[in-house]
mmCIF file of C-alpha atoms in Angstrom:
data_model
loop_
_atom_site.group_PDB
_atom_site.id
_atom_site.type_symbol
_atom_site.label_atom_id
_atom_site.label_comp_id
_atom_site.label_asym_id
_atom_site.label_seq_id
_atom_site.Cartn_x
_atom_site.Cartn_y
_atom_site.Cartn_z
ATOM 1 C CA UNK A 83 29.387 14.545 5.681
ATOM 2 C CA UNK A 84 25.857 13.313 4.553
ATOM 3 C CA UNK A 85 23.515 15.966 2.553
ATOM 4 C CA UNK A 86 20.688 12.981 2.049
ATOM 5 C CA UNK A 87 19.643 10.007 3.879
ATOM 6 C CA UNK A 88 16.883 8.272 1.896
ATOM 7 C CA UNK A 89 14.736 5.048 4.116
ATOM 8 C CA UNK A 90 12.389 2.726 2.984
ATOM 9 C CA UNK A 91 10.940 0.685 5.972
ATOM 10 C CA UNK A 92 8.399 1.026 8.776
ATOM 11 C CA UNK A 93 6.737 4.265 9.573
ATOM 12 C CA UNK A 94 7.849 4.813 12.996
ATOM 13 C CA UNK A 95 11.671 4.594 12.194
ATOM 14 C CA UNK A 96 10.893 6.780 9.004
ATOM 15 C CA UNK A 97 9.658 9.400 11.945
ATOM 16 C CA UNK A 98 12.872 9.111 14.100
ATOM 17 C CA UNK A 99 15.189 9.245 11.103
ATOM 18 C CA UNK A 100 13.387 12.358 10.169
ATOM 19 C CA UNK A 101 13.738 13.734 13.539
ATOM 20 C CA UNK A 102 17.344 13.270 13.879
ATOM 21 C CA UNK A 103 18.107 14.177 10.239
ATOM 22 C CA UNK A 104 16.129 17.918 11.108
ATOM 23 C CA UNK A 105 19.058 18.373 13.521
ATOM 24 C CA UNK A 106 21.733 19.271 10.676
ATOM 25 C CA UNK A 107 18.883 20.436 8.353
ATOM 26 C CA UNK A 108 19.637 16.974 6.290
ATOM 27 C CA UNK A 109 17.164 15.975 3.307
ATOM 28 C CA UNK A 110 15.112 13.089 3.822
ATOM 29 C CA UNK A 111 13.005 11.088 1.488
ATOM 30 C CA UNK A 112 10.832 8.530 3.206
ATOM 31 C CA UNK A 113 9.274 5.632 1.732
ATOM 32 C CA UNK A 114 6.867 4.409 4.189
ATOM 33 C CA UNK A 115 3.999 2.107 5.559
ATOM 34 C CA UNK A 116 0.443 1.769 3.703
ATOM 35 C CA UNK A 117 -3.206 0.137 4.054
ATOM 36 C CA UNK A 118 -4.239 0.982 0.720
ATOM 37 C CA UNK A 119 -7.485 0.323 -0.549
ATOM 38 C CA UNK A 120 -8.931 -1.608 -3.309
ATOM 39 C CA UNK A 121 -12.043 -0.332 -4.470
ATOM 40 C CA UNK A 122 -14.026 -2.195 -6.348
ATOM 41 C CA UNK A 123 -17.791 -0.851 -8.061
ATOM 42 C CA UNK A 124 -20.736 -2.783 -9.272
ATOM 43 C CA UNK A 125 -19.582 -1.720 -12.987
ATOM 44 C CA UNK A 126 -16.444 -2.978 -13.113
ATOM 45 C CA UNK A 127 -15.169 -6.702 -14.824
ATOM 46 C CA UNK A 128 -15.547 -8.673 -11.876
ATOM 47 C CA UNK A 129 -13.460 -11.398 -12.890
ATOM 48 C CA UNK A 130 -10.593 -9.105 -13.389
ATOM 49 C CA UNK A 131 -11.239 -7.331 -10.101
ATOM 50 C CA UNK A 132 -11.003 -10.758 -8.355
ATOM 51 C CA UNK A 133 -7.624 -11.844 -9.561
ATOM 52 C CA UNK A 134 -6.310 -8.529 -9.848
ATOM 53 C CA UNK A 135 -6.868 -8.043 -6.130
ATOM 54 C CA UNK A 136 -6.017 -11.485 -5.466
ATOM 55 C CA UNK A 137 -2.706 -10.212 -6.703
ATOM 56 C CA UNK A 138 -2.406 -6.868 -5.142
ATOM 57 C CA UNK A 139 -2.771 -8.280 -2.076
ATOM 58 C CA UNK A 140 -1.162 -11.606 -1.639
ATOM 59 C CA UNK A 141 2.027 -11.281 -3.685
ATOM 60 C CA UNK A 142 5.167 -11.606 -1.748
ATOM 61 C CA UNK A 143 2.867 -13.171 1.093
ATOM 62 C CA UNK A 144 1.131 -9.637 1.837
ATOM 63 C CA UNK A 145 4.645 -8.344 2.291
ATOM 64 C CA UNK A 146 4.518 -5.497 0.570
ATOM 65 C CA UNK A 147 4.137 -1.314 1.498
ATOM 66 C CA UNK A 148 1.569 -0.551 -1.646
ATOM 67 C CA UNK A 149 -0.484 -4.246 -0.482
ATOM 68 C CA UNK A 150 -3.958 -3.238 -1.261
ATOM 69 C CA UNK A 151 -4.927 -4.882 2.288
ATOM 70 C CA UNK A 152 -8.548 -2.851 2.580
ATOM 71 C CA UNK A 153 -10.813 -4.326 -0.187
ATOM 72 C CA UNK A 154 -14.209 -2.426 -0.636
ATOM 73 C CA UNK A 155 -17.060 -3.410 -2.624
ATOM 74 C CA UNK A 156 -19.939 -1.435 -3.704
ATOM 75 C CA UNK A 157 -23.481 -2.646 -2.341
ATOM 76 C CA UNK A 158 -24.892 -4.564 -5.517
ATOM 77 C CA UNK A 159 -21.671 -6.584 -6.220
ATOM 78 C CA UNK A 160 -20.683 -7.018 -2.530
ATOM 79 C CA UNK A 161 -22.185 -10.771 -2.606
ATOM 80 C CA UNK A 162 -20.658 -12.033 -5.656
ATOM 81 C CA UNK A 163 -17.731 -10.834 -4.844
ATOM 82 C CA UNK A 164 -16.766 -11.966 -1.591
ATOM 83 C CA UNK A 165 -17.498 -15.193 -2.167
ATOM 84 C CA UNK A 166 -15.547 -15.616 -6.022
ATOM 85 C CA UNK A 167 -12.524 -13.959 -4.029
ATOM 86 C CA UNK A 168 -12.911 -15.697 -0.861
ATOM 87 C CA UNK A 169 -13.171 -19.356 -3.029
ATOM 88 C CA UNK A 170 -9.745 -17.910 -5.098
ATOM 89 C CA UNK A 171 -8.000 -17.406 -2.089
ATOM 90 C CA UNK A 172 -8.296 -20.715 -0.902
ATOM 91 C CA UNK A 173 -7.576 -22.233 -3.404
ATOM 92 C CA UNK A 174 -3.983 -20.221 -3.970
ATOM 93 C CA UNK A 175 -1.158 -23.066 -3.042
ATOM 94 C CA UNK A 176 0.800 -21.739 0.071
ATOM 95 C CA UNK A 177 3.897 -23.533 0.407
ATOM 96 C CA UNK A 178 8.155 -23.338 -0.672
ATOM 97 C CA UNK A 179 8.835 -20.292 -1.759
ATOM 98 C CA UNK A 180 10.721 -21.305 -4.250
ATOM 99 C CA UNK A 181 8.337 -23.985 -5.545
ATOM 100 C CA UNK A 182 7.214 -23.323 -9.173
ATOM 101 C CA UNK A 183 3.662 -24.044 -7.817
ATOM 102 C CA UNK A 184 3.336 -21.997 -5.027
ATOM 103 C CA UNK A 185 1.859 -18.704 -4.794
ATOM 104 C CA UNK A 186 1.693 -17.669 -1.268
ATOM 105 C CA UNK A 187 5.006 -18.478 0.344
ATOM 106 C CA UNK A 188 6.817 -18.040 4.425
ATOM 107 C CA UNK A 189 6.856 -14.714 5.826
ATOM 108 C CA UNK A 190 10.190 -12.890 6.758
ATOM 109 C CA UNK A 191 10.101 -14.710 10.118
ATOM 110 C CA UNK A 192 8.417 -17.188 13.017
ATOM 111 C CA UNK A 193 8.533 -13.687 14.948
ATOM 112 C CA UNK A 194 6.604 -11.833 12.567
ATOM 113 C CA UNK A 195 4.007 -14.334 11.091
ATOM 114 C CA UNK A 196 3.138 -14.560 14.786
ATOM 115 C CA UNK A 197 1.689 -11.458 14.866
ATOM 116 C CA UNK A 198 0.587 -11.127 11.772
ATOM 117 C CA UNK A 199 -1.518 -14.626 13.276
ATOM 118 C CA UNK A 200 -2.038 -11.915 16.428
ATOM 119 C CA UNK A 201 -3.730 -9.323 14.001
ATOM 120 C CA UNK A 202 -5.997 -12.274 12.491
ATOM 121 C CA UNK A 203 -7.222 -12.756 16.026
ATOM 122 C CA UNK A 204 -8.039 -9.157 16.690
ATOM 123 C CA UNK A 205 -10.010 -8.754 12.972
ATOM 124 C CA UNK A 206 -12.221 -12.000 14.344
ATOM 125 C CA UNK A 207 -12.409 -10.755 17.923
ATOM 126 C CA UNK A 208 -13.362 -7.498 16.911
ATOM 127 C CA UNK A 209 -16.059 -8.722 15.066
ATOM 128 C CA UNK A 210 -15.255 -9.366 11.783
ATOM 129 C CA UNK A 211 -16.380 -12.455 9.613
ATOM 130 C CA UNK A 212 -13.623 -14.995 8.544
ATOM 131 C CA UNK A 213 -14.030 -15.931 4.988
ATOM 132 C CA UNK A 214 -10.424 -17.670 4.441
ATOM 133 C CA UNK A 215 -7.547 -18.580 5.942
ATOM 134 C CA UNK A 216 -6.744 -18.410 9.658
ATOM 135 C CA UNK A 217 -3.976 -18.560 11.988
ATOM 136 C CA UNK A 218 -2.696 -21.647 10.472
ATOM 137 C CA UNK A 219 -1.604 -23.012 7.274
ATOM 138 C CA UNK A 220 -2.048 -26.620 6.136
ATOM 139 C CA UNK A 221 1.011 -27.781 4.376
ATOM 140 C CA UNK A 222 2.518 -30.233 2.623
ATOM 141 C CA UNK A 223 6.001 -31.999 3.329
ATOM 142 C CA UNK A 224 8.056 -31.203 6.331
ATOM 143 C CA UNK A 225 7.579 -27.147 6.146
ATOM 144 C CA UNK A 226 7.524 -25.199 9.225
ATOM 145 C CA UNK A 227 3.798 -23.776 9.582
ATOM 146 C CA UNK A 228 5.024 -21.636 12.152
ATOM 147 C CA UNK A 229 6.598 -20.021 9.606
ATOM 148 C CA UNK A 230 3.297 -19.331 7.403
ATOM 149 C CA UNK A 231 0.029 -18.155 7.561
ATOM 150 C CA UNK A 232 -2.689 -18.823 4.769
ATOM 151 C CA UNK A 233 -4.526 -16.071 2.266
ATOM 152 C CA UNK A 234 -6.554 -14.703 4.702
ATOM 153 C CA UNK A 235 -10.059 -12.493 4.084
ATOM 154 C CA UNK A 236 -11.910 -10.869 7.089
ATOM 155 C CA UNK A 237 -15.405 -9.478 6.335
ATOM 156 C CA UNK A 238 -17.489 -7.299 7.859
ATOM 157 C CA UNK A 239 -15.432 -5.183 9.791
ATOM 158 C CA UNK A 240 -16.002 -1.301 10.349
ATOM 159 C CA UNK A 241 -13.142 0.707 9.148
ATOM 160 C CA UNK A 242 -11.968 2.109 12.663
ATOM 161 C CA UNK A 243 -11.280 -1.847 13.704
ATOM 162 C CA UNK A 244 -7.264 -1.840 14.054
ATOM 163 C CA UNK A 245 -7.500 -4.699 11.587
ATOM 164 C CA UNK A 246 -8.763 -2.253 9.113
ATOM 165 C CA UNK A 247 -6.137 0.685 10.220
ATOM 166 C CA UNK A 248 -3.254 -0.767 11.383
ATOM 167 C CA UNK A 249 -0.596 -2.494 8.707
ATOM 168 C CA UNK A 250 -0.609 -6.096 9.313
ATOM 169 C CA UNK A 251 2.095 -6.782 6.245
ATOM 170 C CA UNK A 252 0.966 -10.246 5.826
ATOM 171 C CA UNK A 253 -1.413 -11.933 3.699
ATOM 172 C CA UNK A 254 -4.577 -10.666 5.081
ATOM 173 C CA UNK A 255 -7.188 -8.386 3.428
ATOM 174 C CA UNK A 256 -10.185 -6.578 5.089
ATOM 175 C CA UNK A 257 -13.844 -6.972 2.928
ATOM 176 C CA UNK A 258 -16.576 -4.045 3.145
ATOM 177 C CA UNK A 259 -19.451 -2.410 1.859
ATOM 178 C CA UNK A 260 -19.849 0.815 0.475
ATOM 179 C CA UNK A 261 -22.802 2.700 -1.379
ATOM 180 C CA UNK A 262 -21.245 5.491 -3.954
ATOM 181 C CA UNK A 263 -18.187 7.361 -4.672
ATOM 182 C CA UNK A 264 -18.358 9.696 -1.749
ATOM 183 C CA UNK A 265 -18.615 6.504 0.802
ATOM 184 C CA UNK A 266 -15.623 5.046 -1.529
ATOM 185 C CA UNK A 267 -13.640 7.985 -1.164
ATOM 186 C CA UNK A 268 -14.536 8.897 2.241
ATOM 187 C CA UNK A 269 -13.769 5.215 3.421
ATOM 188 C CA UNK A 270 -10.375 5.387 1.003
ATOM 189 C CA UNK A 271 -8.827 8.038 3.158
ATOM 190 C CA UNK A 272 -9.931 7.346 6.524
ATOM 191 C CA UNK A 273 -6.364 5.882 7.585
ATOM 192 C CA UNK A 274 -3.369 7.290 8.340
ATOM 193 C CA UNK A 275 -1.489 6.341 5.649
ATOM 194 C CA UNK A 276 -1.627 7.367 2.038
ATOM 195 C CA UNK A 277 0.809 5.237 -0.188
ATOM 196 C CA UNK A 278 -1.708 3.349 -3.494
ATOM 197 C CA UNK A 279 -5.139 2.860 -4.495
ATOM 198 C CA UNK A 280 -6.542 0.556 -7.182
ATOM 199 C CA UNK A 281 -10.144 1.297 -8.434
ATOM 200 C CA UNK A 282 -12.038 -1.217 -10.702
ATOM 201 C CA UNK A 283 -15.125 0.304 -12.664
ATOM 202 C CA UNK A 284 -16.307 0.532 -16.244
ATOM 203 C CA UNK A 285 -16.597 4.146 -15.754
ATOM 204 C CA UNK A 286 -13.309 5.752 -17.305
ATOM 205 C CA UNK A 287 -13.894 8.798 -15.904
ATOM 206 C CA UNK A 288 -15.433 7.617 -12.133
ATOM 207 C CA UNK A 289 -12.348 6.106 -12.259
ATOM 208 C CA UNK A 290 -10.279 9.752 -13.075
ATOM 209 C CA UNK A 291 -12.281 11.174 -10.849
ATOM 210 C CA UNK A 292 -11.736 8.494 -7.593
ATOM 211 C CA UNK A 293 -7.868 8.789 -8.734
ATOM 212 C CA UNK A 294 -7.939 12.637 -8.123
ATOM 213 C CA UNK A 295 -9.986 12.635 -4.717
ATOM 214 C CA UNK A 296 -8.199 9.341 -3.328
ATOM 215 C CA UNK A 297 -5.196 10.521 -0.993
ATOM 216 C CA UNK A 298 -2.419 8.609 -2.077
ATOM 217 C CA UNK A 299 0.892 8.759 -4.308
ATOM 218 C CA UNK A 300 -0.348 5.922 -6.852
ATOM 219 C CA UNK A 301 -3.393 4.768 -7.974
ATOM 220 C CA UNK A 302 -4.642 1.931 -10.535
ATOM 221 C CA UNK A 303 -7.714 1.801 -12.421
ATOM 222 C CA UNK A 304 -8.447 -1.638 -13.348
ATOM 223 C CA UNK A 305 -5.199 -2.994 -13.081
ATOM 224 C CA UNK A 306 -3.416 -4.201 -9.766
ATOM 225 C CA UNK A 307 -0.399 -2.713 -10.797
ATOM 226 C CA UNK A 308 0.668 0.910 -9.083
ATOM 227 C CA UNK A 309 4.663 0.965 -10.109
ATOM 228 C CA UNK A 310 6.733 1.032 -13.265
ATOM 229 C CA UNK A 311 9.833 1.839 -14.237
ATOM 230 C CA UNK A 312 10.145 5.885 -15.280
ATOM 231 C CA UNK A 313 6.301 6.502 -12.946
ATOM 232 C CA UNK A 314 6.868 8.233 -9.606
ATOM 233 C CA UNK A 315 6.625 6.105 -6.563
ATOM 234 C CA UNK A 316 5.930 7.235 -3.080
ATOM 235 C CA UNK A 317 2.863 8.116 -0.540
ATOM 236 C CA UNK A 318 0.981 11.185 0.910
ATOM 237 C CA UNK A 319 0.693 11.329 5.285
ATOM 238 C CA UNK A 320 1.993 8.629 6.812
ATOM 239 C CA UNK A 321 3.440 7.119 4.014
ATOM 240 C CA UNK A 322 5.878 9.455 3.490
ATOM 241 C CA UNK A 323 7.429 11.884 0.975
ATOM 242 C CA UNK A 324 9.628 12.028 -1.693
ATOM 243 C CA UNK A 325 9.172 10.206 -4.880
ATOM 244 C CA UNK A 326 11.236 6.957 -6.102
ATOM 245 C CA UNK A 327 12.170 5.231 -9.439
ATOM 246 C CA UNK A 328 11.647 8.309 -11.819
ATOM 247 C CA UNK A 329 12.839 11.639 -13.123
ATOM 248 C CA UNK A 330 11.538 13.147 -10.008
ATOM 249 C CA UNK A 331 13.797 11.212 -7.887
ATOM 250 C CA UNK A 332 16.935 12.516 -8.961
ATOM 251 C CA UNK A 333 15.804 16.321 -7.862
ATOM 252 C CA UNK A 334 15.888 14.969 -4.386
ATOM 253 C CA UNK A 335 20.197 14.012 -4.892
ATOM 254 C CA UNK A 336 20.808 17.964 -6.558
ATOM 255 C CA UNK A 337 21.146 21.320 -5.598
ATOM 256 C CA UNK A 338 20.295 23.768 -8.210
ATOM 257 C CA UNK A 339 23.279 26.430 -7.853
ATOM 258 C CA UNK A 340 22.301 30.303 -9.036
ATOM 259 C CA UNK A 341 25.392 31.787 -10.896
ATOM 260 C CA UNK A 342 25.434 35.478 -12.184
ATOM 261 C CA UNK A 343 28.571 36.506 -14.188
ATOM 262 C CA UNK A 344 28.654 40.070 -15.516
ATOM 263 C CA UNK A 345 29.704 40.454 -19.170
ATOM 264 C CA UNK A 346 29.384 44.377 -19.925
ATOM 265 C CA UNK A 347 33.172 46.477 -19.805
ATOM 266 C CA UNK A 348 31.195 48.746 -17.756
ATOM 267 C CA UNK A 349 30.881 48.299 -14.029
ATOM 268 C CA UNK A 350 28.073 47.545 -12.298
ATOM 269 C CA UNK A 351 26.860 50.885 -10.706
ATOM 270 C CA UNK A 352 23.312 50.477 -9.642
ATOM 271 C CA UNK A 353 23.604 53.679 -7.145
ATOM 272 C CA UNK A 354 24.955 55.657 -9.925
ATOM 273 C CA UNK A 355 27.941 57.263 -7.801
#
């Protein structure tokens, strides 16, 4: 008795519901994982760029599909960068949730901030470069740290690290290099997932152009922000399909019906007997 089954959540169960659903021919929409990128170029207002990807990646405490968790940074602002974010993010006040102060609260669980603390380990053992953060959160009052794990930035890691590929959903964010819009783009895509983008340039039209080449379902230039009310929501591969929160939406709950009435007092006779 169900035409539609629509599933926001992780991208494995997103592949079994789709599986089972392809049994009765049901329609699916999925709404799935990410590692979307943040790609910031020499051009661009690197103030905004620092706070805007502050943003992007640490509200709800990295908990979030579209997190822009992969930050790259062309060559010639690569330095000032990483350290103006890197100094932001420590200073962001991890603590109650519900704390007008804070701004990096718990995760969903002990369970999971424990390996989100096991994907921290990996970045580092793999190689990369801890800027901020860490396993551990230093905290105030008589909060659980088990329960938390600080704004965390890991530089220097090549993009085929499983830090780099694999969704952590946490507050941590990967920091690298690249040299021109092909790199950008080339780097943008090479995951498995293809759910938002942000770009930050002073290039309008780098910026269009990024937007169309970039492989996922919403992009922002120069602003963190990749959904609004009435704007089509949803990701490209692994990310899923279907669209949420727009016009578009609603085709996925209708069936268009054909209906052909004949109005002429003559009878149809198209074999002229």
């Amino acid at each position: 008795g169900i035409d539609k089954v629509a599933f926001t959540g992780e991208t494995d169960t997103g592949r079994r519901i789709a599986e089972v659903a392809a049994k009765t021919l049901k329609r699916v929409s999925l709404e799935l994982g990410g590692k979307s990128p943040n790609i910031v170029f020499a051009d661009a207002d690197l103030d905004a760029a620092v706070i805007g990807s502050l943003w992007a990646i640490y509200y709800s405490a990295g908990q979030s599909c579209e997190a822009r968790s992969r930050i790259l940074v062309q060559d010639e602002a690569y330095d000032a960068f990483a350290s103006a974010f890197a100094e932001r993010a420590k200073a962001l006040t991890v603590g109650d949730p519900l704390a007008e102060e804070t701004k990096v609260g718990s995760l969903i669980s002990r369970a999971h901030a424990d390996r989100v603390r096991e994907f921290i380990e990996i970045g580092i053992a793999d190689g990369g470069e801890l800027l901020a953060g860490g396993p551990r959160a230093e905290l105030n009052g008589d909060l659980d740290a088990d329960a938390f794990v600080p704004p965390t930035v890991i530089a220097a890691v090549g993009n085929d690290a499983r830090i780099a590929q694999e969704e952590v959903f946490g507050p941590v964010v990967t920091l690298n290099r690249f040299a021109d819009e092909a790199e950008a783009v080339k780097i943008a895509n090479d995951v498995r997932y293809g759910l938002a983008a942000t770009v930050w340039t002073g290039d309008g039209g780098r910026g269009h152009r990024l937007a169309q080449r970039i492989r996922s379902g919403s992009i922002g230039i120069n602003t963190p922000f990749i959904a609004f009310p009435g704007v089509p929501f949803g990701g490209f591969k692994e990310s899923g399909y279907g669209r949420e929160q727009s016009i578009e939406a609603l085709d996925l709950y209708t069936e268009t019906k054909a209906i052909l009435q004949n109005t002429s007092p003559k009878p149809v006779n198209p074999l002229g007997v």
